[in-house]
Coordinates of C-alpha atoms and ligand atoms in Angstrom, one line a residue:
M1 CA 6.1 -31.8 -26.5
E2 CA 2.7 -30.3 -27.2
R3 CA 2.6 -27.1 -29.2
S4 CA -0.1 -25.6 -31.2
C5 CA 2.5 -24.1 -33.5
Q6 CA 5.8 -25.5 -34.7
F7 CA 8.7 -23.4 -35.7
Q8 CA 11.0 -26.0 -37.0
G9 CA 14.3 -24.5 -38.2
T10 CA 14.0 -21.2 -36.4
R11 CA 17.2 -22.1 -34.6
L12 CA 19.0 -21.6 -38.0
L13 CA 17.6 -18.1 -38.5
P14 CA 19.2 -15.0 -37.0
P15 CA 17.5 -14.4 -33.5
S16 CA 15.7 -11.2 -34.6
V17 CA 14.0 -12.9 -37.6
A18 CA 13.0 -15.9 -35.4
L19 CA 11.5 -13.6 -32.8
T20 CA 9.6 -11.6 -35.4
L21 CA 8.2 -14.9 -36.8
M22 CA 7.1 -16.0 -33.3
L23 CA 5.4 -12.7 -32.6
L24 CA 3.6 -12.8 -35.9
A25 CA 2.4 -16.4 -35.2
P26 CA -1.1 -15.4 -34.0
L27 CA -1.6 -13.2 -37.0
I28 CA -0.6 -15.8 -39.5
G29 CA -3.2 -18.1 -38.0
C30 CA -0.9 -20.5 -36.3
Q31 CA -2.6 -20.2 -32.8
S32 CA -6.0 -20.9 -34.2
E33 CA -4.9 -24.4 -35.2
V34 CA -7.4 -26.9 -33.7
P35 CA -5.7 -28.8 -30.8
Y36 CA -5.5 -32.5 -31.5
F37 CA -4.6 -35.6 -29.5
R38 CA -1.0 -36.3 -30.3
P39 CA -0.3 -39.9 -31.3
N40 CA 1.9 -41.7 -28.9
L41 CA 5.1 -41.7 -31.0
V42 CA 7.3 -42.7 -28.0
E43 CA 5.4 -46.0 -27.6
I44 CA 5.7 -46.6 -31.3
Q45 CA 9.4 -46.0 -31.1
I46 CA 9.6 -48.4 -28.1
E47 CA 8.2 -51.1 -30.5
E48 CA 10.7 -50.3 -33.2
D49 CA 12.8 -53.4 -32.4
S50 CA 9.8 -55.7 -32.1
S51 CA 9.1 -58.5 -34.6
E52 CA 6.4 -56.4 -36.2
P53 CA 7.3 -52.7 -36.1
I54 CA 4.3 -50.4 -36.7
T55 CA 3.9 -49.3 -40.3
E56 CA 2.5 -45.9 -41.3
D57 CA -0.7 -47.5 -42.5
Q58 CA -1.2 -49.2 -39.1
Q59 CA -0.5 -45.9 -37.4
R60 CA -3.2 -44.3 -39.4
L61 CA -5.6 -47.1 -38.5
I62 CA -4.9 -46.6 -34.8
N63 CA -5.5 -42.9 -35.1
E64 CA -8.9 -43.5 -36.9
T65 CA -10.0 -46.0 -34.3
M66 CA -9.0 -43.7 -31.4
L67 CA -10.9 -40.8 -33.0
A68 CA -14.1 -43.0 -33.5
M69 CA -14.1 -44.1 -29.8
F70 CA -12.8 -41.0 -28.0
G71 CA -13.4 -38.0 -30.2
T72 CA -11.2 -34.9 -30.1
P73 CA -10.0 -32.5 -27.4
D74 CA -12.8 -30.2 -28.4
D75 CA -15.5 -32.8 -28.7
P76 CA -15.0 -36.0 -26.6
A77 CA -18.5 -37.3 -27.4
N78 CA -17.8 -38.0 -31.0
P79 CA -19.7 -41.3 -31.8
F80 CA -18.6 -44.4 -33.8
P81 CA -18.8 -44.1 -37.6
E82 CA -22.5 -44.6 -38.4
D83 CA -22.1 -47.9 -40.2
E84 CA -20.1 -49.4 -37.3
D85 CA -22.7 -49.8 -34.7
A86 CA -26.0 -47.9 -34.9
E87 CA -27.1 -49.4 -31.6
V88 CA -24.1 -47.9 -29.8
E89 CA -24.8 -44.5 -31.3
A90 CA -28.5 -44.6 -30.4
S91 CA -27.7 -45.4 -26.8
G92 CA -25.6 -42.2 -26.3
G93 CA -22.3 -42.9 -28.1
P94 CA -19.4 -45.0 -27.0
L95 CA -18.2 -42.9 -24.1
T96 CA -21.6 -43.2 -22.3
N97 CA -21.4 -46.9 -22.9
F98 CA -17.9 -47.1 -21.5
G99 CA -19.4 -45.6 -18.3
F100 CA -18.2 -42.0 -18.6
D101 CA -20.3 -39.0 -17.6
V102 CA -20.3 -37.2 -20.9
E103 CA -21.8 -34.0 -19.5
K104 CA -18.8 -33.7 -17.1
L105 CA -16.3 -34.4 -19.9
K106 CA -17.9 -31.6 -22.0
I107 CA -17.3 -29.0 -19.3
A108 CA -13.7 -30.0 -18.9
A109 CA -12.9 -30.4 -22.6
G110 CA -12.5 -27.8 -25.3
P111 CA -11.3 -24.2 -25.3
A112 CA -11.6 -22.1 -22.2
Y113 CA -14.5 -19.7 -22.1
K114 CA -17.3 -18.5 -19.9
D115 CA -20.9 -18.9 -21.1
A116 CA -23.7 -16.4 -20.7
E117 CA -24.6 -17.8 -17.3
G118 CA -21.0 -17.4 -16.1
N119 CA -20.2 -21.1 -16.2
Q120 CA -16.6 -21.9 -16.9
H121 CA -15.9 -24.3 -19.8
G122 CA -12.6 -25.8 -21.0
L123 CA -11.4 -26.4 -17.5
Y124 CA -8.6 -28.8 -18.5
R125 CA -7.0 -26.5 -21.0
L126 CA -7.4 -23.6 -18.6
H127 CA -5.8 -25.2 -15.5
C128 CA -3.9 -28.3 -16.5
A129 CA -2.8 -28.6 -20.1
H130 CA 0.3 -26.3 -19.9
C131 CA 1.8 -28.9 -17.5
H132 CA 0.1 -32.2 -18.4
G133 CA -0.3 -31.5 -22.2
V134 CA -3.6 -31.5 -24.2
T135 CA -3.3 -35.3 -24.7
G136 CA -2.3 -35.9 -21.0
G137 CA 1.2 -37.0 -22.0
G138 CA 2.8 -35.1 -19.1
D139 CA 4.5 -33.0 -21.7
G140 CA 2.9 -29.6 -21.8
P141 CA 5.0 -26.5 -22.6
T142 CA 5.9 -26.0 -18.9
A143 CA 6.8 -29.6 -18.3
P144 CA 10.5 -29.7 -19.3
F145 CA 11.3 -27.1 -16.6
L146 CA 9.7 -29.1 -13.7
N147 CA 11.1 -31.7 -11.5
P148 CA 9.4 -34.1 -11.0
Y149 CA 7.8 -34.0 -14.4
P150 CA 4.0 -33.7 -14.5
R151 CA 2.2 -37.1 -14.7
D152 CA 1.8 -38.8 -18.0
Y153 CA -1.7 -40.2 -17.7
R154 CA -1.4 -42.5 -20.7
P155 CA 0.3 -45.5 -19.1
G156 CA -2.5 -45.4 -16.5
V157 CA 0.0 -45.5 -13.7
F158 CA -0.7 -43.3 -10.7
K159 CA 1.4 -43.0 -7.5
Y160 CA -0.6 -41.5 -4.7
K161 CA -3.6 -43.6 -4.1
S162 CA -5.3 -45.8 -1.5
T163 CA -5.4 -48.9 -3.7
F164 CA -2.9 -51.8 -3.7
G165 CA -0.1 -52.2 -6.1
A166 CA -0.8 -51.4 -9.8
A167 CA -4.6 -51.0 -9.2
K168 CA -6.0 -47.8 -10.5
P169 CA -6.7 -44.9 -8.1
S170 CA -10.2 -44.6 -6.7
H171 CA -12.4 -41.6 -7.6
D172 CA -11.6 -40.2 -4.1
D173 CA -7.9 -40.6 -4.7
L174 CA -7.9 -38.5 -7.8
K175 CA -10.1 -35.9 -6.1
R176 CA -7.7 -35.8 -3.1
V177 CA -4.8 -35.1 -5.5
L178 CA -6.7 -32.2 -7.1
V179 CA -7.9 -30.7 -3.9
H180 CA -4.6 -31.0 -2.0
G181 CA -2.1 -30.9 -4.9
V182 CA 1.1 -33.0 -4.5
A183 CA 3.1 -31.5 -1.7
G184 CA 6.7 -30.7 -2.5
T185 CA 6.1 -30.7 -6.3
S186 CA 4.7 -28.2 -8.7
M187 CA 1.3 -29.9 -8.8
P188 CA -0.9 -27.2 -7.3
S189 CA -4.0 -27.5 -5.2
F190 CA -7.3 -26.6 -6.9
R191 CA -9.1 -26.3 -3.6
T192 CA -10.7 -23.0 -4.7
L193 CA -12.6 -24.5 -7.6
P194 CA -16.2 -25.4 -7.0
D195 CA -17.0 -29.1 -6.5
N196 CA -18.7 -29.6 -9.8
E197 CA -15.5 -28.4 -11.6
I198 CA -13.3 -30.7 -9.6
E199 CA -15.6 -33.6 -10.4
A200 CA -15.5 -32.7 -14.1
L201 CA -11.6 -32.6 -14.0
V202 CA -11.4 -35.9 -12.3
E203 CA -13.6 -37.5 -15.0
Y204 CA -11.5 -35.9 -17.7
V205 CA -8.2 -37.3 -16.2
R206 CA -9.8 -40.7 -16.2
Y207 CA -10.9 -40.2 -19.8
L208 CA -7.4 -39.1 -20.9
S209 CA -5.9 -42.0 -19.1
V210 CA -8.3 -44.6 -20.5
R211 CA -7.8 -43.1 -23.9
G212 CA -4.0 -43.2 -23.6
E213 CA -3.8 -46.7 -22.2
T214 CA -6.1 -48.0 -25.0
E215 CA -3.7 -46.5 -27.5
I216 CA -0.7 -48.0 -25.9
R217 CA -2.3 -51.4 -25.8
L218 CA -3.3 -51.2 -29.5
I219 CA 0.3 -50.3 -30.4
E220 CA 1.6 -53.3 -28.3
Y221 CA -1.0 -55.6 -29.8
L222 CA -0.1 -54.6 -33.3
A223 CA 3.6 -55.0 -32.5
S224 CA 3.2 -58.5 -31.3
E225 CA 0.3 -59.8 -33.5
G226 CA 0.8 -57.8 -36.7
E227 CA -2.9 -56.9 -36.9
M228 CA -5.6 -55.0 -35.0
P229 CA -7.5 -57.0 -32.3
G230 CA -10.7 -56.6 -34.3
S231 CA -13.3 -54.1 -35.5
I232 CA -13.9 -50.9 -33.6
T233 CA -16.9 -52.5 -31.9
E234 CA -14.8 -55.5 -30.8
I235 CA -12.0 -53.2 -29.6
A236 CA -14.5 -51.2 -27.6
G237 CA -15.8 -54.6 -26.2
G238 CA -19.2 -55.8 -25.0
F239 CA -20.2 -52.9 -22.8
P240 CA -21.6 -51.9 -20.5
L241 CA -19.7 -54.1 -18.0
A242 CA -22.0 -56.2 -15.8
V243 CA -21.4 -55.3 -12.1
D244 CA -22.2 -56.9 -8.8
D245 CA -24.0 -55.3 -5.8
D246 CA -21.0 -53.3 -4.9
G247 CA -20.7 -51.9 -8.4
I248 CA -17.5 -54.0 -9.1
P249 CA -17.5 -55.7 -12.6
E250 CA -18.2 -59.4 -12.4
E251 CA -16.1 -60.7 -15.2
E252 CA -12.7 -59.6 -16.7
P253 CA -13.1 -58.9 -20.5
E254 CA -10.9 -60.5 -23.1
E255 CA -7.6 -58.8 -23.9
E256 CA -9.0 -58.1 -27.4
N257 CA -11.8 -56.0 -26.0
V258 CA -9.2 -53.3 -25.3
V259 CA -11.3 -50.5 -23.9
A260 CA -13.5 -52.8 -21.8
S261 CA -10.5 -54.4 -20.2
V262 CA -9.0 -50.9 -19.4
M263 CA -12.4 -49.8 -18.0
Y264 CA -12.5 -53.0 -16.0
Q265 CA -9.4 -52.0 -14.1
W266 CA -10.8 -48.6 -13.3
D267 CA -14.2 -49.9 -12.2
S268 CA -12.7 -52.7 -10.0
A269 CA -10.3 -50.3 -8.2
P270 CA -12.5 -50.0 -5.1
A271 CA -12.0 -53.7 -4.4
Y272 CA -8.3 -52.9 -3.9
I273 CA -8.5 -50.2 -1.3
I274 CA -6.1 -51.0 1.5
Q275 CA -7.9 -51.3 4.8
P276 CA -5.4 -51.2 7.6
V277 CA -5.6 -53.2 10.8
S278 CA -6.6 -50.6 13.4
S279 CA -3.6 -48.7 14.8
P280 CA -2.4 -49.8 18.3
I281 CA -0.9 -46.3 18.7
D282 CA -2.7 -43.1 19.3
Y283 CA -1.2 -40.5 17.0
S284 CA -2.9 -37.6 18.7
E285 CA -0.5 -38.3 21.7
P286 CA 2.9 -37.9 20.2
N287 CA 4.7 -37.8 23.5
S288 CA 3.2 -40.9 25.1
E289 CA 5.3 -43.8 26.3
A290 CA 3.5 -46.1 23.9
M291 CA 4.5 -43.8 21.0
K292 CA 8.2 -43.8 22.1
E293 CA 8.2 -47.6 22.2
S294 CA 6.5 -47.8 18.8
I295 CA 9.1 -45.4 17.3
A296 CA 11.9 -47.5 18.8
R297 CA 10.4 -50.7 17.2
G298 CA 9.9 -48.9 13.9
E299 CA 13.5 -47.7 13.9
K300 CA 14.8 -51.3 14.2
L301 CA 12.5 -52.4 11.4
F302 CA 13.5 -49.5 9.1
Y303 CA 17.2 -50.7 9.2
S304 CA 16.4 -54.4 9.4
K305 CA 17.6 -56.9 6.8
N306 CA 14.0 -57.6 6.0
L307 CA 12.9 -54.1 5.0
Q308 CA 16.2 -52.3 4.3
C309 CA 14.5 -48.9 4.0
N310 CA 17.9 -47.4 4.4
S311 CA 19.2 -49.1 1.2
C312 CA 17.3 -46.4 -0.7
H313 CA 16.5 -43.7 1.8
G314 CA 20.1 -43.8 3.1
D315 CA 21.5 -44.5 6.6
S316 CA 20.7 -40.9 7.5
A317 CA 17.2 -41.2 5.9
Q318 CA 17.9 -38.2 3.9
G319 CA 17.3 -40.0 0.6
D320 CA 20.9 -40.5 -0.3
G321 CA 20.9 -44.2 -0.9
Q322 CA 20.4 -45.9 -4.3
R323 CA 19.7 -43.3 -7.1
D324 CA 20.0 -45.2 -10.3
K325 CA 16.3 -45.9 -11.0
Y326 CA 13.8 -44.4 -13.4
T327 CA 10.0 -44.1 -13.2
V328 CA 8.1 -46.5 -15.5
W329 CA 7.4 -44.0 -18.3
F330 CA 11.2 -44.1 -18.9
K331 CA 11.2 -47.8 -19.2
W332 CA 13.0 -47.5 -22.5
R333 CA 15.8 -45.6 -20.6
E334 CA 16.1 -48.4 -18.1
D335 CA 16.5 -50.9 -20.8
L336 CA 19.3 -48.8 -22.2
G337 CA 21.0 -48.6 -18.8
T338 CA 21.1 -52.4 -18.3
N339 CA 21.8 -53.4 -21.9
N340 CA 24.3 -50.8 -22.9
D341 CA 27.3 -49.2 -21.3
D342 CA 28.4 -47.1 -24.2
P343 CA 27.6 -43.4 -23.4
A344 CA 27.7 -42.4 -27.1
E345 CA 25.1 -45.1 -28.0
I346 CA 22.9 -44.2 -25.0
N347 CA 23.1 -40.6 -26.0
R348 CA 22.1 -41.4 -29.6
V349 CA 19.0 -43.4 -28.5
V350 CA 18.0 -40.8 -25.9
H351 CA 17.9 -38.2 -28.6
Q352 CA 16.0 -40.5 -30.9
F353 CA 13.3 -40.7 -28.3
M354 CA 13.4 -37.0 -27.5
E355 CA 12.9 -36.3 -31.2
V356 CA 9.5 -38.0 -31.1
G357 CA 8.5 -36.1 -27.9
A358 CA 10.0 -37.9 -24.9
L359 CA 11.3 -35.6 -22.1
Q360 CA 15.0 -35.9 -21.1
P361 CA 14.9 -38.9 -18.7
R362 CA 15.7 -38.2 -15.1
T363 CA 16.5 -40.7 -12.3
I364 CA 14.1 -40.9 -9.4
H365 CA 15.4 -40.0 -6.1
P366 CA 14.3 -41.7 -2.9
R367 CA 12.7 -39.1 -0.6
N368 CA 14.5 -37.2 2.1
L369 CA 12.4 -38.4 5.0
R370 CA 13.7 -35.8 7.4
L371 CA 11.8 -33.0 5.6
G372 CA 8.4 -34.2 6.7
V373 CA 7.0 -33.5 3.2
Y374 CA 4.8 -36.4 2.0
R375 CA 3.4 -36.3 -1.6
G376 CA 0.7 -38.8 -1.0
G377 CA -0.7 -37.1 2.1
R378 CA 0.7 -36.6 5.7
R379 CA -1.9 -38.5 7.7
P380 CA -0.7 -41.7 9.4
I381 CA -3.0 -43.7 7.2
D382 CA -1.5 -42.2 4.1
I383 CA 2.0 -43.2 5.2
Y384 CA 0.7 -46.7 6.2
R385 CA -0.7 -47.2 2.7
R386 CA 2.6 -45.9 1.1
I387 CA 4.6 -48.5 3.1
Y388 CA 2.0 -51.3 2.7
S389 CA 1.8 -50.9 -1.1
G390 CA 5.0 -49.2 -2.1
I391 CA 4.8 -46.5 -4.7
N392 CA 3.4 -47.6 -8.1
G393 CA 5.5 -46.7 -11.1
G394 CA 8.8 -46.3 -9.1
P395 CA 11.2 -48.5 -7.2
M396 CA 9.7 -48.2 -3.7
P397 CA 8.6 -51.8 -2.9
A398 CA 5.5 -53.0 -1.2
Q399 CA 5.7 -54.6 2.3
G400 CA 2.1 -55.8 2.4
T401 CA 0.3 -58.2 0.0
A402 CA -2.9 -58.4 -1.9
A403 CA -4.1 -60.9 0.6
G404 CA -4.4 -58.3 3.4
I405 CA -6.0 -55.4 1.6
A406 CA -9.6 -56.0 2.7
G407 CA -8.6 -55.8 6.3
N408 CA -9.0 -59.6 6.7
D409 CA -6.9 -61.5 9.2
V410 CA -4.2 -62.9 7.0
A411 CA -0.8 -62.4 8.5
D412 CA 1.1 -60.7 5.7
D413 CA 4.4 -62.2 6.6
E414 CA 2.8 -65.6 6.0
A415 CA 1.2 -64.5 2.7
G416 CA 4.6 -63.5 1.3
G417 CA 4.8 -59.9 2.8
S418 CA 7.8 -58.9 4.8
I419 CA 6.2 -57.9 8.1
R420 CA 2.9 -58.2 10.0
R421 CA 0.5 -55.4 9.5
E422 CA 0.6 -54.1 13.1
Q423 CA 4.4 -53.7 12.6
I424 CA 3.7 -51.3 9.6
W425 CA 2.3 -48.9 12.2
D426 CA 5.6 -48.9 14.0
V427 CA 7.4 -48.0 10.8
V428 CA 4.9 -45.2 10.3
S429 CA 5.6 -44.0 13.8
Y430 CA 9.4 -44.0 13.1
V431 CA 9.0 -42.3 9.7
M432 CA 6.8 -39.6 11.2
S433 CA 9.3 -39.0 14.0
L434 CA 12.3 -38.6 11.6
P435 CA 11.8 -34.8 10.9
Y436 CA 12.0 -34.3 14.7
E437 CA 14.9 -36.7 15.5
P438 CA 18.0 -34.6 16.2
L439 CA 20.5 -35.0 13.4
S440 CA 23.2 -34.6 16.1
Q441 CA 22.6 -38.3 16.7
G442 CA 25.1 -38.5 14.0
T443 CA 24.8 -38.6 10.2
P444 CA 26.0 -42.1 9.4
L445 CA 27.6 -40.6 6.3
Q446 CA 30.4 -39.5 8.4
Q447 CA 30.3 -42.1 11.1
G448 CA 29.5 -45.3 9.2
P449 CA 26.2 -47.1 9.3
K450 CA 24.2 -46.5 12.4
Y451 CA 22.9 -50.1 12.3
T452 CA 24.3 -53.1 10.7
P453 CA 21.4 -54.9 9.0
R454 CA 20.3 -57.9 11.0
Ligands
HEC1 C1 2.4 -26.4 -12.7 C2 2.3 -27.7 -13.3 C3 1.0 -28.5 -13.0 C4 -0.3 -28.1 -13.2 C5 -0.8 -26.8 -13.6 C6 -1.1 -29.3 -12.9 N1 -0.3 -30.3 -12.5 FE1 -0.9 -32.2 -12.1 N2 1.0 -32.8 -11.6 C7 2.1 -32.0 -11.8 C8 3.3 -32.7 -11.4 C9 4.7 -32.2 -11.4 C10 2.8 -34.0 -11.0 C11 3.7 -35.2 -10.5 C12 4.0 -35.2 -9.0 C13 4.8 -36.4 -8.7 O1 5.1 -37.2 -9.5 O2 5.2 -36.5 -7.5 C14 1.4 -34.0 -11.2 C15 0.6 -35.1 -10.9 C16 -0.8 -35.1 -11.2 C17 -1.6 -36.3 -11.0 C18 -1.1 -37.7 -10.6 C19 -1.2 -38.0 -9.1 C20 -0.8 -39.4 -8.8 O3 -1.3 -40.0 -7.9 O4 0.0 -40.0 -9.6 C21 -2.9 -36.0 -11.4 C22 -4.1 -36.9 -11.4 C23 -2.8 -34.6 -11.8 N3 -1.6 -34.1 -11.6 C24 -3.9 -33.9 -12.3 C25 -3.9 -32.5 -12.6 C26 -5.1 -31.8 -13.1 C27 -6.4 -32.4 -13.3 C28 -4.7 -30.5 -13.2 C29 -5.5 -29.3 -13.6 C30 -6.7 -29.1 -12.8 C31 -3.2 -30.5 -12.9 N4 -2.8 -31.7 -12.5 C32 -2.5 -29.3 -13.0 C33 2.1 -30.7 -12.3 C34 1.0 -29.9 -12.6
HEC2 C1 14.2 -49.6 -3.7 C2 14.2 -48.3 -3.1 C3 13.3 -48.0 -1.9 C4 13.2 -48.7 -0.8 C5 13.8 -50.1 -0.4 C6 12.3 -48.0 0.0 N1 11.9 -46.8 -0.6 FE1 10.7 -45.3 0.2 N2 10.9 -44.3 -1.6 C7 11.7 -44.6 -2.6 C8 11.5 -43.7 -3.7 C9 12.2 -43.7 -5.0 C10 10.6 -42.7 -3.2 C11 10.1 -41.5 -4.0 C12 9.0 -41.9 -4.9 C13 8.6 -40.8 -5.8 O1 9.0 -39.6 -5.7 O2 7.8 -41.0 -6.7 C14 10.2 -43.1 -1.9 C15 9.3 -42.4 -1.1 C16 9.0 -42.8 0.2 C17 8.1 -42.0 1.1 C18 7.4 -40.7 0.8 C19 5.9 -41.0 0.5 C20 5.2 -39.7 0.1 O3 4.0 -39.7 0.2 O4 5.9 -38.8 -0.3 C21 8.1 -42.7 2.3 C22 7.4 -42.3 3.6 C23 9.0 -43.8 2.2 N3 9.5 -43.9 0.9 C24 9.2 -44.7 3.2 C25 9.9 -45.9 3.0 C26 10.0 -46.9 4.1 C27 9.5 -46.9 5.5 C28 10.7 -48.0 3.5 C29 11.0 -49.3 4.1 C30 9.9 -50.1 4.5 C31 11.1 -47.6 2.1 N4 10.6 -46.4 1.9 C32 11.8 -48.4 1.3 C33 12.5 -45.8 -2.7 C34 12.5 -46.8 -1.8

């Protein structure tokens, strides 16, 4: 967890003494401590059992490398050490070269204050850090009390986006999340902020995510190879990336050019935006005959052997099917679940992880589709993309394939997907009708499955 001040051991003191100490904290200078990017100790712990566990010296090396490339929470534009690459420094520092808009980052970073002209600075710490943490680890002081937990940006895994599979979100996807919030969760809407502030925050989320993923990859590299991928200049990788006419990078960098290969994924995201086949159904006519037929076809598909949406969402679609899965940032917990049945041992390991900053793992529940609350947006196209691509980072599977994303004419069932793309619209129709379908049709919980899979 991210705290500017640590009172280790206050639990052992009488409550009155502990409270006095906390109230005195600002006076004894604790609050004025400079916020720092917290090293990813959870990832280091994950690698504990690898052939080359991370040593303290290596950890220090990672921290120094990260500082040289990404600066600090107060000053993201910190350049490489002078002797490392003078050319990089002369051209505006590493962040500019990675393709970041450093002016935007500067508005979002640092402590919150208003300048003489009334411009707000420190947007991230003002609006986001108490939930997402200064480092973007999803572990700010408010986080343990929320369900779902705020997103940990460091694995670079985002859920509510228009791009296929594990592809990064587009700029517009992140912006949509900030403007609309995530319905049904504590992620608020920031619609009232001026556009330039939203833009600055989007850039800062991308920066924290690229930073966090770079760190994870360095830890993984060290754990498998026993050494760093190269000098700081090599880790940063031959930037700027060469792009084609659409602004998509032409060539995938080497794995050793860590930052460049993370940036490559962000920059190539627009190539993965799911373009649906046009909808055969008119969603502005909810009572039309065509709509009723589409809903009926979608209902069959929902319970079909092919899709088995009900295996997770339940026969009643209230989200009461399978509930033993975790989101990816608890991948260590999932390993435990499959490798170990001893509750005492599981408890011991969970606490080991919580001691280095992990939040108590929670299972991920399939959504209750009868509530009509959609985290990724409630337009038919949003639901289409959710079903086409599944939900990245969780168990909800994709029904479409990478072959169909550009709206070309590949039949997805032939390319390895489960259904044709027109049929996805029928499933969208059914999902969107669920909040209005009378439950008196019988909750299969009491009456046995409504459909036997076919
Ligand atoms: C009150 C707590 C809270 C605050 C404040 C907050 N968030 Fe979130 N945020 C969340 C939660 C919870 C989620 C996860 C929702 C989920 O998993 O369904 C989330 C998710 C996100 C996501 C991931 C969306 C995706 O597609 O995976 C982004 C990006 C994000 N928040 C950015 C921000 C930014 C930027 C700010 C500040 C301007 C902010 N959040 C403020 C709680 C918060
Ligand atoms: C393996 C389990 C699983 C299967 C199979 C599955 N889902 Fe899901 N689904 C989930 C989980 C888990 C969530 C919640 C994800 C989250 O909160 O991050 C979800 C969420 C959703 C949402 C909410 C999206 C949003 O924006 O909030 C919709 C709609 C949905 N599923 C539809 C479907 C349909 C239609 C099918 C069948 C084609 C299906 N699901 C199959 C597990 C599953």
